[in-house]
CSV table of C-alpha atoms and ligand atoms in Angstrom, one decimal:
chain,number,residue,atom,x,y,z
A,1,UNK,CA,93.9,129.6,56.6
A,2,UNK,CA,93.3,126.5,58.7
A,3,UNK,CA,90.5,126.7,61.2
A,4,UNK,CA,89.3,123.9,63.3
A,5,UNK,CA,87.1,125.0,66.2
A,6,UNK,CA,86.4,123.4,69.4
A,7,UNK,CA,83.3,124.8,71.0
A,8,UNK,CA,83.4,124.6,74.7
A,9,UNK,CA,80.0,125.2,76.1
A,10,UNK,CA,79.8,126.0,79.8
A,11,UNK,CA,77.1,124.0,81.6
A,12,UNK,CA,76.7,124.8,85.2
A,13,UNK,CA,80.1,124.4,86.9
A,14,UNK,CA,81.4,121.8,84.5
A,15,UNK,CA,82.2,122.3,80.8
A,16,UNK,CA,80.7,120.0,78.2
A,17,UNK,CA,82.3,119.7,74.9
A,18,UNK,CA,80.4,120.1,71.7
A,19,UNK,CA,82.2,120.2,68.4
A,20,UNK,CA,81.4,122.7,65.8
A,21,UNK,CA,83.0,122.9,62.4
A,22,UNK,CA,83.1,126.6,62.0
A,23,UNK,CA,85.5,126.6,59.2
A,24,UNK,CA,86.6,124.3,56.4
A,25,UNK,CA,90.0,124.1,54.8
A,26,UNK,CA,89.8,122.8,51.3
A,27,UNK,CA,93.6,122.6,51.2
A,28,UNK,CA,93.9,120.6,54.3
A,29,UNK,CA,96.1,117.5,53.5
A,30,UNK,CA,93.8,115.1,55.2
A,31,UNK,CA,90.4,115.3,56.8
A,32,UNK,CA,90.7,115.6,60.6
A,33,UNK,CA,89.4,112.5,62.5
A,34,UNK,CA,85.8,113.0,63.5
A,35,UNK,CA,85.8,114.3,67.0
A,36,UNK,CA,85.1,111.8,69.6
A,37,UNK,CA,85.2,109.0,67.0
A,38,UNK,CA,86.5,105.6,68.2
A,39,UNK,CA,90.0,104.8,67.2
A,40,UNK,CA,90.4,102.2,64.4
A,41,UNK,CA,90.3,98.6,65.5
A,42,UNK,CA,93.6,97.4,66.7
A,43,UNK,CA,94.9,101.0,67.2
A,44,UNK,CA,97.9,101.5,69.5
A,45,UNK,CA,96.8,102.1,73.1
A,46,UNK,CA,98.0,105.2,75.0
A,47,UNK,CA,97.1,105.9,78.6
A,48,UNK,CA,96.6,109.5,79.8
A,49,UNK,CA,96.0,110.4,83.5
A,50,UNK,CA,94.9,113.9,84.4
A,51,UNK,CA,95.3,115.2,88.0
A,52,UNK,CA,92.0,116.6,89.2
A,53,UNK,CA,88.9,118.4,88.3
A,54,UNK,CA,88.4,120.9,91.1
A,55,UNK,CA,91.6,123.0,90.8
A,56,UNK,CA,90.8,124.3,87.3
A,57,UNK,CA,88.1,124.0,84.7
A,58,UNK,CA,90.9,123.3,82.2
A,59,UNK,CA,91.5,119.5,82.8
A,60,UNK,CA,88.0,118.3,81.9
A,61,UNK,CA,86.9,121.3,79.9
A,62,UNK,CA,90.0,121.7,77.6
A,63,UNK,CA,92.6,119.0,78.1
A,64,UNK,CA,90.3,115.9,78.0
A,65,UNK,CA,88.4,116.8,74.8
A,66,UNK,CA,91.4,118.2,73.0
A,67,UNK,CA,93.6,115.2,73.9
A,68,UNK,CA,90.9,112.8,72.8
A,69,UNK,CA,90.7,114.6,69.5
A,70,UNK,CA,94.5,114.9,69.0
A,71,UNK,CA,95.1,111.2,69.9
A,72,UNK,CA,92.4,110.1,67.5
A,73,UNK,CA,93.9,112.3,64.7
A,74,UNK,CA,97.2,110.4,65.2
A,75,UNK,CA,95.3,107.1,65.0
A,76,UNK,CA,95.9,106.3,68.7
A,77,UNK,CA,93.4,104.7,71.0
A,78,UNK,CA,93.6,106.9,74.1
A,79,UNK,CA,92.3,105.9,77.5
A,80,UNK,CA,92.0,109.3,79.3
A,81,UNK,CA,91.2,109.2,83.1
A,82,UNK,CA,91.2,111.7,85.9
A,83,UNK,CA,92.6,110.9,89.3
A,84,UNK,CA,90.3,113.4,91.0
A,85,UNK,CA,93.1,114.7,93.2
A,86,UNK,CA,93.7,111.3,94.8
A,87,UNK,CA,97.3,110.0,94.6
A,88,UNK,CA,96.3,106.5,95.4
A,89,UNK,CA,93.7,106.5,92.5
A,90,UNK,CA,96.4,108.0,90.3
A,91,UNK,CA,98.7,105.0,91.0
A,92,UNK,CA,95.9,102.5,90.6
A,93,UNK,CA,94.8,104.0,87.2
A,94,UNK,CA,98.5,103.8,86.1
A,95,UNK,CA,98.7,100.2,87.1
A,96,UNK,CA,95.6,99.4,85.2
A,97,UNK,CA,96.9,101.1,82.1
A,98,UNK,CA,100.3,99.4,82.3
A,99,UNK,CA,98.7,96.0,82.6
A,100,UNK,CA,96.2,96.8,79.8
A,101,UNK,CA,99.2,97.1,77.4
A,102,UNK,CA,99.5,100.9,76.7
A,103,UNK,CA,102.4,101.7,74.5
A,104,UNK,CA,102.9,105.2,76.0
A,105,UNK,CA,101.8,106.7,79.3
A,106,UNK,CA,101.0,110.4,79.5
A,107,UNK,CA,100.8,111.8,83.1
A,108,UNK,CA,99.8,115.2,84.5
A,109,UNK,CA,100.6,114.4,88.1
A,110,UNK,CA,99.2,115.5,91.5
A,111,UNK,CA,102.7,115.7,93.0
A,112,UNK,CA,106.2,115.1,91.7
A,113,UNK,CA,106.7,112.2,94.1
A,114,UNK,CA,103.7,110.2,93.1
A,115,UNK,CA,104.2,111.1,89.4
A,116,UNK,CA,107.8,110.0,89.5
A,117,UNK,CA,106.8,106.7,91.2
A,118,UNK,CA,104.3,105.9,88.4
A,119,UNK,CA,106.9,106.9,85.7
A,120,UNK,CA,109.4,104.5,87.3
A,121,UNK,CA,106.9,101.6,87.2
A,122,UNK,CA,106.1,102.3,83.5
A,123,UNK,CA,109.8,102.5,82.7
A,124,UNK,CA,110.5,99.2,84.3
A,125,UNK,CA,108.0,97.7,81.8
A,126,UNK,CA,109.7,99.5,78.9
A,127,UNK,CA,106.8,102.0,78.5
A,128,UNK,CA,107.9,105.5,77.6
A,129,UNK,CA,106.4,108.3,79.7
A,130,UNK,CA,105.5,111.9,78.8
A,131,UNK,CA,105.1,114.4,81.6
A,132,UNK,CA,102.1,116.4,80.6
A,133,UNK,CA,101.9,120.1,81.7
A,134,UNK,CA,103.6,119.4,85.1
A,135,UNK,CA,107.2,118.2,85.3
A,136,UNK,CA,107.9,115.5,87.9
A,137,UNK,CA,111.0,116.7,89.7
A,138,UNK,CA,113.5,113.9,90.4
A,139,UNK,CA,111.6,111.7,87.9
A,140,UNK,CA,112.6,109.6,84.9
A,141,UNK,CA,110.0,110.6,82.3
A,142,UNK,CA,111.4,110.6,78.8
A,143,UNK,CA,109.7,113.8,77.6
A,144,UNK,CA,107.8,116.9,78.9
A,145,UNK,CA,105.2,118.9,77.1
A,146,UNK,CA,104.0,122.2,78.6
A,147,UNK,CA,104.2,126.0,78.3
A,148,UNK,CA,107.0,128.3,79.3
A,149,UNK,CA,105.7,128.4,82.9
A,150,UNK,CA,108.2,131.0,84.2
A,151,UNK,CA,106.8,133.3,81.4
A,152,UNK,CA,103.3,132.6,82.6
A,153,UNK,CA,104.2,134.0,86.0
A,154,UNK,CA,106.1,136.9,84.4
A,155,UNK,CA,102.9,137.8,82.5
A,156,UNK,CA,100.9,137.6,85.7
A,157,UNK,CA,103.4,140.0,87.3
A,158,UNK,CA,103.2,142.4,84.4
A,159,UNK,CA,99.4,142.2,84.3
A,160,UNK,CA,99.1,143.0,88.0
A,161,UNK,CA,101.5,146.0,87.6
A,162,UNK,CA,99.6,147.3,84.6
A,163,UNK,CA,96.3,147.0,86.4
A,164,UNK,CA,97.6,148.8,89.6
A,165,UNK,CA,98.8,151.8,87.7
A,166,UNK,CA,101.1,154.3,89.6
A,167,UNK,CA,99.6,154.0,93.1
A,168,UNK,CA,102.7,154.3,95.4
A,169,UNK,CA,102.8,151.6,98.0
A,170,UNK,CA,99.9,149.5,96.6
A,171,UNK,CA,99.3,146.5,98.9
A,172,UNK,CA,99.5,143.1,97.3
A,173,UNK,CA,98.4,139.7,98.5
A,174,UNK,CA,99.8,136.6,96.7
A,175,UNK,CA,97.7,133.4,96.5
A,176,UNK,CA,99.9,130.8,94.9
A,177,UNK,CA,99.4,127.3,93.6
A,178,UNK,CA,100.2,123.9,95.2
A,179,UNK,CA,103.6,123.4,96.8
A,180,UNK,CA,103.7,119.9,95.2
A,181,UNK,CA,103.3,121.3,91.7
A,182,UNK,CA,106.5,122.4,90.1
A,183,UNK,CA,104.5,124.7,87.8
A,184,UNK,CA,103.4,126.7,90.9
A,185,UNK,CA,107.0,127.3,91.7
A,186,UNK,CA,107.8,128.4,88.2
A,187,UNK,CA,104.7,130.7,88.1
A,188,UNK,CA,105.9,132.2,91.4
A,189,UNK,CA,109.5,132.7,90.1
A,190,UNK,CA,108.2,134.4,87.0
A,191,UNK,CA,105.9,136.7,89.0
A,192,UNK,CA,108.8,137.7,91.3
A,193,UNK,CA,111.0,138.7,88.3
A,194,UNK,CA,108.5,141.6,87.9
A,195,UNK,CA,107.3,142.1,91.5
A,196,UNK,CA,110.4,141.7,93.7
A,197,UNK,CA,112.2,144.8,92.5
A,198,UNK,CA,108.9,146.8,93.1
A,199,UNK,CA,108.6,145.4,96.6
A,200,UNK,CA,112.2,146.2,97.3
A,201,UNK,CA,111.8,149.8,96.1
A,202,UNK,CA,108.6,150.3,98.0
A,203,UNK,CA,106.5,150.9,94.9
A,204,UNK,CA,104.5,147.9,96.0
A,205,UNK,CA,104.0,146.5,99.5
A,206,UNK,CA,103.7,142.7,99.9
A,207,UNK,CA,101.1,141.9,102.6
A,208,UNK,CA,101.5,138.1,102.5
A,209,UNK,CA,102.2,135.3,100.1
A,210,UNK,CA,100.5,131.9,100.6
A,211,UNK,CA,100.7,128.6,98.8
A,212,UNK,CA,97.4,126.7,98.5
A,213,UNK,CA,97.7,122.9,98.8
A,214,UNK,CA,96.2,121.1,95.8
A,215,UNK,CA,95.3,124.4,94.3
A,216,UNK,CA,92.0,124.1,96.3
A,217,UNK,CA,89.9,127.1,95.2
A,218,UNK,CA,87.8,127.2,98.4
A,219,UNK,CA,90.9,127.1,100.6
A,220,UNK,CA,92.3,129.9,98.4
A,221,UNK,CA,89.2,132.0,99.1
A,222,UNK,CA,89.3,131.4,102.9
A,223,UNK,CA,93.0,132.0,103.1
A,224,UNK,CA,92.7,135.2,101.2
A,225,UNK,CA,89.8,136.3,103.4
A,226,UNK,CA,91.9,135.8,106.6
A,227,UNK,CA,94.8,137.7,105.1
A,228,UNK,CA,92.5,140.5,104.0
A,229,UNK,CA,90.8,140.9,107.4
A,230,UNK,CA,94.2,140.6,109.1
A,231,UNK,CA,95.3,143.6,107.0
A,232,UNK,CA,92.4,145.7,108.1
A,233,UNK,CA,90.4,145.0,104.9
A,234,UNK,CA,93.0,146.8,102.8
A,235,UNK,CA,94.3,145.4,99.5
A,236,UNK,CA,95.0,146.9,96.1
A,237,UNK,CA,96.1,143.9,94.1
A,238,UNK,CA,96.0,140.1,94.4
A,239,UNK,CA,98.2,137.6,92.6
A,240,UNK,CA,95.8,134.7,92.0
A,241,UNK,CA,97.8,131.9,90.4
A,242,UNK,CA,94.8,130.7,88.2
A,243,UNK,CA,91.3,131.6,87.3
A,244,UNK,CA,89.8,129.2,89.8
A,245,UNK,CA,91.6,130.9,92.7
A,246,UNK,CA,90.7,134.3,91.2
A,247,UNK,CA,87.0,133.3,91.2
A,248,UNK,CA,87.2,132.4,94.9
A,249,UNK,CA,89.0,135.7,95.7
A,250,UNK,CA,86.5,137.8,93.7
A,251,UNK,CA,83.7,136.2,95.7
A,252,UNK,CA,85.4,137.3,98.9
A,253,UNK,CA,86.1,140.8,97.6
A,254,UNK,CA,82.3,141.0,96.9
A,255,UNK,CA,81.6,140.2,100.5
A,256,UNK,CA,83.6,143.2,101.6
A,257,UNK,CA,82.2,145.6,99.0
A,258,UNK,CA,85.4,145.6,97.0
A,259,UNK,CA,84.2,144.1,93.7
A,260,UNK,CA,86.0,145.7,90.7
A,261,UNK,CA,88.2,147.9,92.9
A,262,UNK,CA,91.1,145.5,93.3
A,263,UNK,CA,93.5,144.2,90.6
A,264,UNK,CA,93.3,140.4,90.4
A,265,UNK,CA,95.3,138.1,88.1
A,266,UNK,CA,94.5,134.7,86.8
A,267,UNK,CA,95.5,131.9,84.4
A,268,UNK,CA,93.9,129.4,82.0
A,269,UNK,CA,91.5,131.7,80.1
A,270,UNK,CA,88.5,129.7,81.4
A,271,UNK,CA,85.0,130.9,80.5
A,272,UNK,CA,84.5,132.1,84.1
A,273,UNK,CA,87.8,133.9,84.1
A,274,UNK,CA,87.1,135.6,80.8
A,275,UNK,CA,83.6,136.7,82.0
A,276,UNK,CA,85.2,138.1,85.2
A,277,UNK,CA,87.6,140.1,83.0
A,278,UNK,CA,84.7,141.4,80.9
A,279,UNK,CA,82.8,142.4,84.0
A,280,UNK,CA,85.9,144.3,85.3
A,281,UNK,CA,86.2,142.0,88.4
A,282,UNK,CA,89.5,140.3,87.2
A,283,UNK,CA,92.3,142.2,85.5
A,284,UNK,CA,93.9,139.6,83.3
A,285,UNK,CA,94.3,135.9,82.6
A,286,UNK,CA,97.0,133.9,80.8
A,287,UNK,CA,95.9,132.1,77.7
A,288,UNK,CA,97.7,128.8,77.1
A,289,UNK,CA,96.4,127.3,73.9
A,290,UNK,CA,95.8,123.7,75.2
A,291,UNK,CA,95.1,122.6,71.6
A,292,UNK,CA,98.8,123.1,70.8
A,293,UNK,CA,99.7,121.2,74.0
A,294,UNK,CA,97.4,118.3,73.2
A,295,UNK,CA,98.6,118.1,69.5
A,296,UNK,CA,102.3,118.1,70.5
A,297,UNK,CA,101.6,115.4,73.1
A,298,UNK,CA,99.7,113.2,70.6
A,299,UNK,CA,102.5,113.6,67.9
A,300,UNK,CA,105.1,112.7,70.5
A,301,UNK,CA,103.1,109.7,71.7
A,302,UNK,CA,102.6,108.5,68.1
A,303,UNK,CA,106.4,108.6,67.5
A,304,UNK,CA,107.2,106.9,70.8
A,305,UNK,CA,104.6,104.2,70.3
A,306,UNK,CA,106.6,103.0,67.3
A,307,UNK,CA,109.9,103.4,69.1
A,308,UNK,CA,110.9,106.3,66.8
A,309,UNK,CA,112.9,108.3,69.2
A,310,UNK,CA,114.5,110.3,66.4
A,311,UNK,CA,111.1,111.6,65.4
A,312,UNK,CA,110.2,112.3,69.1
A,313,UNK,CA,113.5,114.2,69.5
A,314,UNK,CA,112.6,116.3,66.4
A,315,UNK,CA,109.4,117.3,68.1
A,316,UNK,CA,110.8,117.9,71.6
A,317,UNK,CA,113.7,120.2,70.7
A,318,UNK,CA,113.7,122.3,73.9
A,319,UNK,CA,114.8,121.3,77.4
A,320,UNK,CA,113.4,121.9,80.9
A,321,UNK,CA,115.6,121.9,84.0
A,322,UNK,CA,114.9,119.3,86.7
A,323,UNK,CA,117.0,120.7,89.6
A,324,UNK,CA,116.1,117.8,91.8
A,325,UNK,CA,117.0,115.1,89.3
A,326,UNK,CA,119.9,117.2,88.1
A,327,UNK,CA,119.0,116.6,84.5
A,328,UNK,CA,117.6,118.4,81.4
A,329,UNK,CA,114.4,116.9,80.2
A,330,UNK,CA,113.6,116.9,76.4
A,331,UNK,CA,110.6,119.2,76.1
A,332,UNK,CA,108.1,121.1,74.0
A,333,UNK,CA,107.5,124.4,75.8
A,334,UNK,CA,104.7,126.5,74.2
A,335,UNK,CA,104.1,130.3,74.4
A,336,UNK,CA,101.6,131.7,76.8
A,337,UNK,CA,99.7,135.0,76.1
A,338,UNK,CA,98.6,137.8,78.3
A,339,UNK,CA,94.9,138.5,78.1
A,340,UNK,CA,93.1,141.6,79.3
A,341,UNK,CA,89.7,143.1,78.4
A,342,UNK,CA,91.2,144.5,75.2
A,343,UNK,CA,92.1,141.1,73.7
A,344,UNK,CA,89.6,138.6,75.2
A,345,UNK,CA,88.6,138.4,71.6
A,346,UNK,CA,91.9,136.6,70.7
A,347,UNK,CA,90.8,133.6,72.8
A,348,UNK,CA,87.5,133.4,71.1
A,349,UNK,CA,88.9,134.0,67.6
A,350,UNK,CA,91.4,131.2,68.3
A,351,UNK,CA,88.6,128.8,68.8
A,352,UNK,CA,89.5,128.0,72.4
A,353,UNK,CA,86.3,129.3,74.0
A,354,UNK,CA,83.1,130.0,72.0
A,355,UNK,CA,81.5,133.5,72.2
A,356,UNK,CA,78.3,131.7,73.3
A,357,UNK,CA,80.0,130.5,76.6
A,358,UNK,CA,80.9,134.1,77.7
A,359,UNK,CA,78.7,136.6,75.9
A,360,UNK,CA,75.6,135.9,77.9
A,361,UNK,CA,73.2,138.1,79.9
A,362,UNK,CA,74.4,141.7,80.2
A,363,UNK,CA,77.9,140.7,78.9
A,364,UNK,CA,76.3,140.4,75.4
A,365,UNK,CA,76.6,144.2,75.0
A,366,UNK,CA,80.2,144.2,76.2
A,367,UNK,CA,81.1,141.5,73.7
A,368,UNK,CA,79.5,143.5,70.9
A,369,UNK,CA,81.5,146.6,71.9
A,370,UNK,CA,84.7,144.6,71.9
A,371,UNK,CA,83.9,142.9,68.6
A,372,UNK,CA,83.6,139.4,70.2
A,373,UNK,CA,81.3,137.3,68.2
A,374,UNK,CA,80.7,133.8,67.0
A,375,UNK,CA,82.5,134.8,63.8
B,1,BGC,C1,98.5,124.2,85.4
B,1,BGC,C2,97.5,125.3,85.4
B,1,BGC,C3,96.3,125.0,86.3
B,1,BGC,C4,96.9,124.5,87.7
B,1,BGC,C5,95.7,124.0,88.6
B,1,BGC,C6,99.0,123.9,86.8
B,1,BGC,O1,99.9,122.9,86.9
B,1,BGC,O2,99.6,124.5,84.6
B,1,BGC,O3,97.0,125.5,84.1
B,1,BGC,O4,95.5,126.1,86.5
B,1,BGC,O5,97.8,123.5,87.6
B,1,BGC,O6,95.1,122.9,88.0
């Protein structure tokens, strides 16, 4: 069995990566590159731009360290930057990378428009572009690596319904992602596959659905509070599009004495989200193994850096629809997984989040009960 573990230790609000070799595989064909090690001299340069830090703990906590590791394992010299939610900064970072001679550009954009503009510039210089996690609608990127995002939403819908049980007419508030992020639309579509028939039949009652610009967690919390008070303080279930929004909503529920009484969804299997599930404040999250996303991106980048499009096509065997650009984009679309209290252990056993980041304080006993341990 092949085990390489990435220990993500939560420090304050941020997440700091520490690497721990918790397992060894004598049969591994080659030793993994030492985490964080510098790429070999003269290694091919790849530019990576991540969108922001505030919308989710994933970008700095999971994506950055795992992409660093995956690119190094492919012998690539990755320059990984974060645009901090600033589209102008995103474009400036891209310009810098293009003029520094990157052979491939990997972008997780803030909006389709600004992402597509960057991709067009790179393309004009003959640099292949990979859309990472978020597809730029109407863009020209050559490849897309992400998860089945409609399925992510479907799992959120299922998780909400499971948590609500049979209560007839249960009242639901939907707090969705950014209108400029195609993923937010796909999550919504997937949720509605499950929820719309139940709204139509009267099994559930939709109070309101609101998109949150830039996935801003604080705005998500205040928007939810307004909708809650506008509904006389009544709510049974909340679709929160990710763990960050869920956290803000759980804070508001606490203010109204509703902690643990309302079904709340999430996404990203962040340490905070997993802890909220263990406490009973959040009903579910969606685990998207970012290591798989980072590894596939690095392999694709390595193939494209040498101009081997046949090898790249052999990796990106799926397609994602770009309805705006009216084209099918060659893709790698990975499988998301529904996580509830019963299988938080899966995320820990998979090496995505260390037990030490969640099993603290009075959650230590809960972890023990659920068999969650450092292994
Ligand atoms: C990602 C989610 C993330 C959200 C906010 C989406 O595009 O797929 O994992 O929670 O953006 O950053």
